Amino acid sequence: MKLKYSLLILISLLVFPSSGYAGDLTDAVVKVFVTRNSYDYYRPWQSRGVSTTTGSGSVISGNRILTNAHVAADQTFIQVRKNSDPRKYTARLEAIGHDCDLAILRVDDPEFFEGVDPIELGDLPTLQSTVVVLGYPQGGDKLSITEGVVSRVELTAYSQSARQLLAVQIDAAINPGNSGGPVIRDGKMVGVAMQVLNSGQNIGYMIPVPIIEHFFEDLKDKKFDGFPFLGIEYHTTENPTLRKYHKMERNDGGVIVTRTLPYSPADNILQEND
């Protein structure tokens, strides 16, 4: 399936809107510099070559940095830089969840965190609430902040994994380089900037707090197990001819299994035409 979304892999005005107030969080929003060596998944013995990209991240509790998985994927070397400090600090990848497009970075140098207050998690924002997006998009080197409104909360295909997970649509400008940056409301993080819809204008998506909290909870045992999935392909049962073929009653509903994925929870449990 070809997704319509664009990962903000090239992962830089400073205004503090009142309704989605960002407060003094600027030093807690960092620019992430990633050197990566990607491989061809169809020919895994063949490297696509070394490249350098940038993204954004947030300092959170425990001297950790939260960013996107697609920012840190295939990394060989990572550095981070605070907004008010020209120095770059070496970071390492501590955990990554490709299905939810989240990653945790760790900086071992304690000096990096001096004077930085971690950003706290907020709640799932309501429709029409105002939020601000902080990050380092292309076109400049300094921190950028844009304002937008929450327009939709629903299951959305994450470009990094094609998984359908909860996401929040906002109309704030999200550009290449914003990936991994925090989305703020009332001084707290309510999401992580993730992707944009290529066919629209100012249609961006963020990973909401419930997904972030699930990611954190999963990591408490030092291992990321991922989000559960059923592991089937299916047809809906709206087609009258299909319903007649399967002898469905007028009020019958559900889906018809067309395939189970190998090694998935449904493998050897569900079968075709169940």
C-alpha atoms as a printed R data frame, in Angstrom:
    type eleno elety resid chain resno       x       y      z
1   ATOM     1    CA   MET     A     1   0.000   0.000  0.000
2   ATOM     2    CA   LYS     A     2   1.401   3.345 -1.029
3   ATOM     3    CA   LEU     A     3   0.786   5.828  1.742
4   ATOM     4    CA   LYS     A     4  -0.165   9.405  0.995
5   ATOM     5    CA   TYR     A     5   1.902  10.732  3.851
6   ATOM     6    CA   SER     A     6   5.399  12.131  3.801
7   ATOM     7    CA   LEU     A     7   7.871  11.388  6.559
8   ATOM     8    CA   LEU     A     8   9.668  14.495  7.707
9   ATOM     9    CA   ILE     A     9  13.051  12.754  7.481
10  ATOM    10    CA   LEU     A    10  15.112  15.921  6.868
11  ATOM    11    CA   ILE     A    11  14.443  16.200 10.141
12  ATOM    12    CA   SER     A    12  14.985  25.843 12.438
13  ATOM    13    CA   LEU     A    13  10.377  33.918 14.652
14  ATOM    14    CA   LEU     A    14   9.916  33.025 17.908
15  ATOM    15    CA   VAL     A    15   6.384  33.870 19.112
16  ATOM    16    CA   PHE     A    16   4.573  32.629 22.187
17  ATOM    17    CA   PRO     A    17   0.861  32.410 21.382
18  ATOM    18    CA   SER     A    18  -1.318  32.843 24.443
19  ATOM    19    CA   SER     A    19  -3.807  29.999 23.935
20  ATOM    20    CA   GLY     A    20  -1.277  27.260 23.337
21  ATOM    21    CA   TYR     A    21   1.346  28.947 25.487
22  ATOM    22    CA   ALA     A    22   4.778  27.363 25.039
23  ATOM    23    CA   GLY     A    23   6.341  29.083 28.040
24  ATOM    24    CA   ASP     A    24  10.057  28.905 28.681
25  ATOM    25    CA   LEU     A    25  10.553  25.544 26.975
26  ATOM    26    CA   THR     A    26  13.025  26.608 24.329
27  ATOM    27    CA   ASP     A    27  16.084  24.906 25.828
28  ATOM    28    CA   ALA     A    28  14.130  21.678 26.243
29  ATOM    29    CA   VAL     A    29  13.554  21.487 22.478
30  ATOM    30    CA   VAL     A    30  16.709  20.205 20.810
31  ATOM    31    CA   LYS     A    31  17.948  19.816 17.284
32  ATOM    32    CA   VAL     A    32  18.968  16.269 16.409
33  ATOM    33    CA   PHE     A    33  21.767  15.567 13.920
34  ATOM    34    CA   VAL     A    34  21.788  12.006 12.592
35  ATOM    35    CA   THR     A    35  24.342  10.227 10.435
36  ATOM    36    CA   ARG     A    36  22.663   7.152  9.004
37  ATOM    37    CA   ASN     A    37  23.533   4.189  6.834
38  ATOM    38    CA   SER     A    38  20.351   2.847  5.264
39  ATOM    39    CA   TYR     A    39  19.972  -0.517  3.590
40  ATOM    40    CA   ASP     A    40  17.830  -1.747  0.733
41  ATOM    41    CA   TYR     A    41  15.194  -4.013  2.318
42  ATOM    42    CA   TYR     A    42  14.854  -5.997 -0.897
43  ATOM    43    CA   ARG     A    43  18.635  -6.445 -1.075
44  ATOM    44    CA   PRO     A    44  19.752  -6.169  2.564
45  ATOM    45    CA   TRP     A    45  23.373  -6.843  1.677
46  ATOM    46    CA   GLN     A    46  23.426  -3.573 -0.278
47  ATOM    47    CA   SER     A    47  23.801  -0.240  1.490
48  ATOM    48    CA   ARG     A    48  22.173   2.904  0.155
49  ATOM    49    CA   GLY     A    49  25.105   4.910  1.426
50  ATOM    50    CA   VAL     A    50  25.748   7.233  4.324
51  ATOM    51    CA   SER     A    51  23.629  10.368  4.673
52  ATOM    52    CA   THR     A    52  23.112  13.105  7.254
53  ATOM    53    CA   THR     A    53  19.705  14.414  8.293
54  ATOM    54    CA   THR     A    54  18.295  16.578 11.067
55  ATOM    55    CA   GLY     A    55  15.208  16.459 13.226
56  ATOM    56    CA   SER     A    56  13.834  17.747 16.507
57  ATOM    57    CA   GLY     A    57  13.417  16.315 19.976
58  ATOM    58    CA   SER     A    58  12.218  17.108 23.492
59  ATOM    59    CA   VAL     A    59  14.012  16.743 26.802
60  ATOM    60    CA   ILE     A    60  11.768  14.679 29.071
61  ATOM    61    CA   SER     A    61  12.082  13.262 32.580
62  ATOM    62    CA   GLY     A    62  15.015  11.010 33.398
63  ATOM    63    CA   ASN     A    63  17.482  12.997 31.273
64  ATOM    64    CA   ARG     A    64  16.054  11.478 28.106
65  ATOM    65    CA   ILE     A    65  15.198  12.938 24.703
66  ATOM    66    CA   LEU     A    66  11.992  11.957 22.911
67  ATOM    67    CA   THR     A    67  11.934  12.062 19.116
68  ATOM    68    CA   ASN     A    68  10.552  10.148 16.128
69  ATOM    69    CA   ALA     A    69  11.685   6.671 15.178
70  ATOM    70    CA   HIS     A    70  12.121   7.794 11.583
71  ATOM    71    CA   VAL     A    71  14.518  10.506 12.782
72  ATOM    72    CA   ALA     A    72  16.779   7.984 14.514
73  ATOM    73    CA   ALA     A    73  16.307   4.971 12.223
74  ATOM    74    CA   ASP     A    74  19.455   3.447 10.686
75  ATOM    75    CA   GLN     A    75  21.603   5.755 12.798
76  ATOM    76    CA   THR     A    76  25.335   5.290 13.102
77  ATOM    77    CA   PHE     A    77  26.072   8.550 14.952
78  ATOM    78    CA   ILE     A    78  23.787  11.046 16.714
79  ATOM    79    CA   GLN     A    79  24.408  14.523 18.090
80  ATOM    80    CA   VAL     A    80  22.012  16.968 19.755
81  ATOM    81    CA   ARG     A    81  22.134  20.716 20.320
82  ATOM    82    CA   LYS     A    82  20.124  23.001 22.564
83  ATOM    83    CA   ASN     A    83  18.589  26.206 21.250
84  ATOM    84    CA   SER     A    84  20.795  28.502 23.341
85  ATOM    85    CA   ASP     A    85  24.022  26.489 23.079
86  ATOM    86    CA   PRO     A    86  26.114  26.155 19.894
87  ATOM    87    CA   ARG     A    87  27.819  23.013 21.178
88  ATOM    88    CA   LYS     A    88  26.787  19.602 19.936
89  ATOM    89    CA   TYR     A    89  26.637  16.682 22.354
90  ATOM    90    CA   THR     A    90  26.945  13.035 21.410
91  ATOM    91    CA   ALA     A    91  23.766  11.036 21.979
92  ATOM    92    CA   ARG     A    92  22.936   7.357 21.702
93  ATOM    93    CA   LEU     A    93  19.771   5.529 20.767
94  ATOM    94    CA   GLU     A    94  18.284   3.913 23.873
95  ATOM    95    CA   ALA     A    95  14.953   2.621 22.547
96  ATOM    96    CA   ILE     A    96  12.965   2.732 19.328
97  ATOM    97    CA   GLY     A    97   9.405   1.800 18.384
98  ATOM    98    CA   HIS     A    98   8.910   1.777 14.642
99  ATOM    99    CA   ASP     A    99   5.210   0.943 14.858
100 ATOM   100    CA   CYS     A   100   4.416   4.082 16.879
101 ATOM   101    CA   ASP     A   101   7.238   6.162 15.316
102 ATOM   102    CA   LEU     A   102   8.846   7.070 18.651
103 ATOM   103    CA   ALA     A   103  12.411   6.826 19.930
104 ATOM   104    CA   ILE     A   104  14.356   7.663 23.080
105 ATOM   105    CA   LEU     A   105  17.844   9.183 22.958
106 ATOM   106    CA   ARG     A   106  20.276   9.436 25.839
107 ATOM   107    CA   VAL     A   107  23.093  11.966 26.369
108 ATOM   108    CA   ASP     A   108  25.679  10.682 28.837
109 ATOM   109    CA   ASP     A   109  27.260  14.093 29.481
110 ATOM   110    CA   PRO     A   110  25.347  15.552 32.493
111 ATOM   111    CA   GLU     A   111  26.398  19.071 31.467
112 ATOM   112    CA   PHE     A   112  23.923  18.917 28.600
113 ATOM   113    CA   PHE     A   113  20.969  18.911 30.988
114 ATOM   114    CA   GLU     A   114  22.155  21.738 33.235
115 ATOM   115    CA   GLY     A   115  19.518  24.469 33.412
116 ATOM   116    CA   VAL     A   116  17.029  22.494 31.312
117 ATOM   117    CA   ASP     A   117  13.588  21.736 32.714
118 ATOM   118    CA   PRO     A   118  12.073  18.618 31.134
119 ATOM   119    CA   ILE     A   119   8.794  18.989 29.278
120 ATOM   120    CA   GLU     A   120   5.855  17.347 31.023
121 ATOM   121    CA   LEU     A   121   3.149  15.364 29.271
122 ATOM   122    CA   GLY     A   122  -0.318  16.888 29.075
123 ATOM   123    CA   ASP     A   123  -3.612  15.370 27.964
124 ATOM   124    CA   LEU     A   124  -5.254  14.539 24.672
125 ATOM   125    CA   PRO     A   125  -6.325  17.921 23.237
126 ATOM   126    CA   THR     A   126  -9.947  18.540 22.346
127 ATOM   127    CA   LEU     A   127 -11.219  19.531 18.917
128 ATOM   128    CA   GLN     A   128 -10.669  23.188 18.021
129 ATOM   129    CA   SER     A   129  -8.137  23.652 20.819
130 ATOM   130    CA   THR     A   130  -5.053  25.703 19.946
131 ATOM   131    CA   VAL     A   131  -1.601  24.128 20.008
132 ATOM   132    CA   VAL     A   132   1.913  25.261 19.103
133 ATOM   133    CA   VAL     A   133   4.547  23.198 17.294
134 ATOM   134    CA   LEU     A   134   8.200  23.681 18.228
135 ATOM   135    CA   GLY     A   135  11.102  22.417 16.167
136 ATOM   136    CA   TYR     A   136  13.875  23.071 13.705
137 ATOM   137    CA   PRO     A   137  12.431  22.921 10.172
138 ATOM   138    CA   GLN     A   138  14.404  23.609  7.041
139 ATOM   139    CA   GLY     A   139  15.060  27.203  6.095
140 ATOM   140    CA   GLY     A   140  16.877  28.289  9.232
141 ATOM   141    CA   ASP     A   141  18.971  27.177 12.166
142 ATOM   142    CA   LYS     A   142  17.047  28.662 15.091
143 ATOM   143    CA   LEU     A   143  14.030  27.272 16.889
144 ATOM   144    CA   SER     A   144  10.735  27.855 15.099
145 ATOM   145    CA   ILE     A   145   7.264  27.939 16.636
146 ATOM   146    CA   THR     A   146   4.009  27.750 14.696
147 ATOM   147    CA   GLU     A   147   0.411  27.791 15.908
148 ATOM   148    CA   GLY     A   148  -2.494  25.656 14.805
149 ATOM   149    CA   VAL     A   149  -5.826  24.138 15.755
150 ATOM   150    CA   VAL     A   150  -6.766  20.521 16.423
151 ATOM   151    CA   SER     A   151  -9.141  19.510 13.650
152 ATOM   152    CA   ARG     A   152  -9.431  15.726 13.949
153 ATOM   153    CA   VAL     A   153  -8.652  12.872 16.358
154 ATOM   154    CA   GLU     A   154  -8.840   9.410 14.818
155 ATOM   155    CA   LEU     A   155  -6.988   6.278 13.763
156 ATOM   156    CA   THR     A   156  -4.449   7.156 11.072
157 ATOM   157    CA   ALA     A   157  -1.863   5.217  9.081
158 ATOM   158    CA   TYR     A   158   1.592   6.003 10.449
159 ATOM   159    CA   SER     A   159   4.006   6.399  7.539
160 ATOM   160    CA   GLN     A   160   6.885   4.767  9.399
161 ATOM   161    CA   SER     A   161   5.049   1.471  9.875
162 ATOM   162    CA   ALA     A   162   1.718   1.653  7.986
163 ATOM   163    CA   ARG     A   163   0.050   0.775 11.312
164 ATOM   164    CA   GLN     A   164  -3.329   2.298 12.103
165 ATOM   165    CA   LEU     A   165  -2.896   4.051 15.447
166 ATOM   166    CA   LEU     A   166  -4.454   7.048 17.154
167 ATOM   167    CA   ALA     A   167  -3.238  10.370 15.742
168 ATOM   168    CA   VAL     A   168  -4.251  14.027 15.947
169 ATOM   169    CA   GLN     A   169  -4.615  16.195 12.845
170 ATOM   170    CA   ILE     A   170  -3.614  19.839 13.207
171 ATOM   171    CA   ASP     A   171  -3.415  22.749 10.776
172 ATOM   172    CA   ALA     A   172  -0.137  24.141 12.125
173 ATOM   173    CA   ALA     A   173   2.724  24.256  9.646
174 ATOM   174    CA   ILE     A   174   4.810  21.084  9.991
175 ATOM   175    CA   ASN     A   175   7.799  21.035  7.667
176 ATOM   176    CA   PRO     A   176  10.837  18.815  7.107
177 ATOM   177    CA   GLY     A   177  12.913  19.142 10.259
178 ATOM   178    CA   ASN     A   178   9.925  19.436 12.628
179 ATOM   179    CA   SER     A   179   9.848  15.661 13.031
180 ATOM   180    CA   GLY     A   180  10.142  14.668 16.671
181 ATOM   181    CA   GLY     A   181   9.442  18.151 17.995
182 ATOM   182    CA   PRO     A   182   6.862  18.708 20.731
183 ATOM   183    CA   VAL     A   183   3.341  19.985 20.224
184 ATOM   184    CA   ILE     A   184   2.479  22.156 23.216
185 ATOM   185    CA   ARG     A   185  -0.708  23.282 24.921
186 ATOM   186    CA   ASP     A   186  -0.797  25.122 28.256
187 ATOM   187    CA   GLY     A   187   2.924  24.571 28.734
188 ATOM   188    CA   LYS     A   188   2.767  20.787 28.406
189 ATOM   189    CA   MET     A   189   3.455  18.356 25.591
190 ATOM   190    CA   VAL     A   190   0.267  17.025 24.027
191 ATOM   191    CA   GLY     A   191   1.933  15.333 21.071
192 ATOM   192    CA   VAL     A   192   4.990  14.757 18.905
193 ATOM   193    CA   ALA     A   193   5.084  16.149 15.344
194 ATOM   194    CA   MET     A   194   5.099  13.224 12.944
195 ATOM   195    CA   GLN     A   195   4.008  13.614  9.310
196 ATOM   196    CA   VAL     A   196   2.042  15.661  6.794
197 ATOM   197    CA   LEU     A   197  -0.547  14.849  4.156
198 ATOM   198    CA   ASN     A   198   1.071  15.419  0.770
199 ATOM   199    CA   SER     A   199  -2.170  16.138 -1.061
200 ATOM   200    CA   GLY     A   200  -3.323  18.829  1.381
201 ATOM   201    CA   GLN     A   201  -2.181  22.188  2.676
202 ATOM   202    CA   ASN     A   202  -1.244  22.622  6.331
203 ATOM   203    CA   ILE     A   203  -2.539  19.170  7.224
204 ATOM   204    CA   GLY     A   204  -0.133  17.759  9.754
205 ATOM   205    CA   TYR     A   205  -0.299  14.913 12.226
206 ATOM   206    CA   MET     A   206   1.052  14.422 15.704
207 ATOM   207    CA   ILE     A   207   1.456  11.374 17.912
208 ATOM   208    CA   PRO     A   208  -0.873  11.962 20.889
209 ATOM   209    CA   VAL     A   209  -0.242  11.425 24.594
210 ATOM   210    CA   PRO     A   210  -2.012   8.024 24.886
211 ATOM   211    CA   ILE     A   211   0.400   6.549 22.323
212 ATOM   212    CA   ILE     A   212   3.405   8.185 24.013
213 ATOM   213    CA   GLU     A   213   2.333   6.878 27.424
214 ATOM   214    CA   HIS     A   214   1.889   3.366 26.030
215 ATOM   215    CA   PHE     A   215   5.412   3.584 24.592
216 ATOM   216    CA   PHE     A   216   6.846   4.668 27.964
217 ATOM   217    CA   GLU     A   217   4.932   1.968 29.852
218 ATOM   218    CA   ASP     A   218   6.169  -0.694 27.447
219 ATOM   219    CA   LEU     A   219   9.777   0.342 28.084
220 ATOM   220    CA   LYS     A   220   9.619  -0.119 31.855
221 ATOM   221    CA   ASP     A   221  11.031  -3.642 31.502
222 ATOM   222    CA   LYS     A   222  13.859  -2.279 29.294
223 ATOM   223    CA   LYS     A   223  12.377  -3.980 26.228
224 ATOM   224    CA   PHE     A   224   9.923  -2.640 23.662
225 ATOM   225    CA   ASP     A   225   7.304  -5.227 22.722
226 ATOM   226    CA   GLY     A   226   5.298  -2.961 20.441
227 ATOM   227    CA   PHE     A   227   1.611  -2.341 19.943
228 ATOM   228    CA   PRO     A   228  -0.605  -5.414 19.525
229 ATOM   229    CA   PHE     A   229  -2.113  -6.236 16.160
230 ATOM   230    CA   LEU     A   230  -4.416  -8.996 14.958
231 ATOM   231    CA   GLY     A   231  -2.486  -9.942 11.836
232 ATOM   232    CA   ILE     A   232  -5.218 -10.463  9.263
233 ATOM   233    CA   GLU     A   233  -6.327  -9.107  5.916
234 ATOM   234    CA   TYR     A   234 -10.075  -8.890  5.436
235 ATOM   235    CA   HIS     A   235 -13.050  -7.735  3.384
236 ATOM   236    CA   THR     A   236 -15.903  -5.716  4.805
237 ATOM   237    CA   THR     A   237 -19.378  -7.184  4.350
238 ATOM   238    CA   GLU     A   238 -21.202  -4.263  2.780
239 ATOM   239    CA   ASN     A   239 -21.372  -5.740 -0.733
240 ATOM   240    CA   PRO     A   240 -24.828  -7.355 -1.254
241 ATOM   241    CA   THR     A   241 -23.447 -10.058 -3.545
242 ATOM   242    CA   LEU     A   242 -20.763 -10.985 -1.024
243 ATOM   243    CA   ARG     A   243 -23.333 -11.131  1.762
244 ATOM   244    CA   LYS     A   244 -25.553 -13.383 -0.308
245 ATOM   245    CA   TYR     A   245 -22.649 -15.688 -1.169
246 ATOM   246    CA   HIS     A   246 -21.838 -16.170  2.500
247 ATOM   247    CA   LYS     A   247 -25.523 -16.625  3.386
248 ATOM   248    CA   MET     A   248 -25.545 -13.677  5.765
249 ATOM   249    CA   GLU     A   249 -28.769 -12.540  7.391
250 ATOM   250    CA   ARG     A   250 -30.081  -8.997  6.993
251 ATOM   251    CA   ASN     A   251 -28.702  -7.770 10.316
252 ATOM   252    CA   ASP     A   252 -25.444  -9.737 10.243
253 ATOM   253    CA   GLY     A   253 -22.247  -7.679 10.333
254 ATOM   254    CA   GLY     A   254 -18.508  -8.129 10.657
255 ATOM   255    CA   VAL     A   255 -15.630  -8.808  8.290
256 ATOM   256    CA   ILE     A   256 -14.456 -11.823  6.280
257 ATOM   257    CA   VAL     A   257 -10.865 -12.966  6.717
258 ATOM   258    CA   THR     A   258  -8.996 -13.214  3.410
259 ATOM   259    CA   ARG     A   259  -5.516 -13.964  4.786
260 ATOM   260    CA   THR     A   260  -3.657 -14.405  8.057
261 ATOM   261    CA   LEU     A   261  -0.124 -13.081  8.326
262 ATOM   262    CA   PRO     A   262   2.599 -15.625  9.184
263 ATOM   263    CA   TYR     A   263   3.707 -15.594 12.840
264 ATOM   264    CA   SER     A   264   0.969 -13.116 13.766
265 ATOM   265    CA   PRO     A   265  -1.418 -13.689 16.698
266 ATOM   266    CA   ALA     A   266  -4.055 -14.855 14.194
267 ATOM   267    CA   ASP     A   267  -1.774 -17.396 12.496
268 ATOM   268    CA   ASN     A   268  -3.185 -20.936 12.876
269 ATOM   269    CA   ILE     A   269  -6.127 -19.502 14.816
270 ATOM   270    CA   LEU     A   270  -8.172 -17.752 12.138
271 ATOM   271    CA   GLN     A   271  -8.499 -19.061  8.587
272 ATOM   272    CA   GLU     A   272  -9.568 -17.756  5.201
273 ATOM   273    CA   ASN     A   273 -13.315 -17.057  5.023
274 ATOM   274    CA   ASP     A   274 -13.732 -16.943  8.806
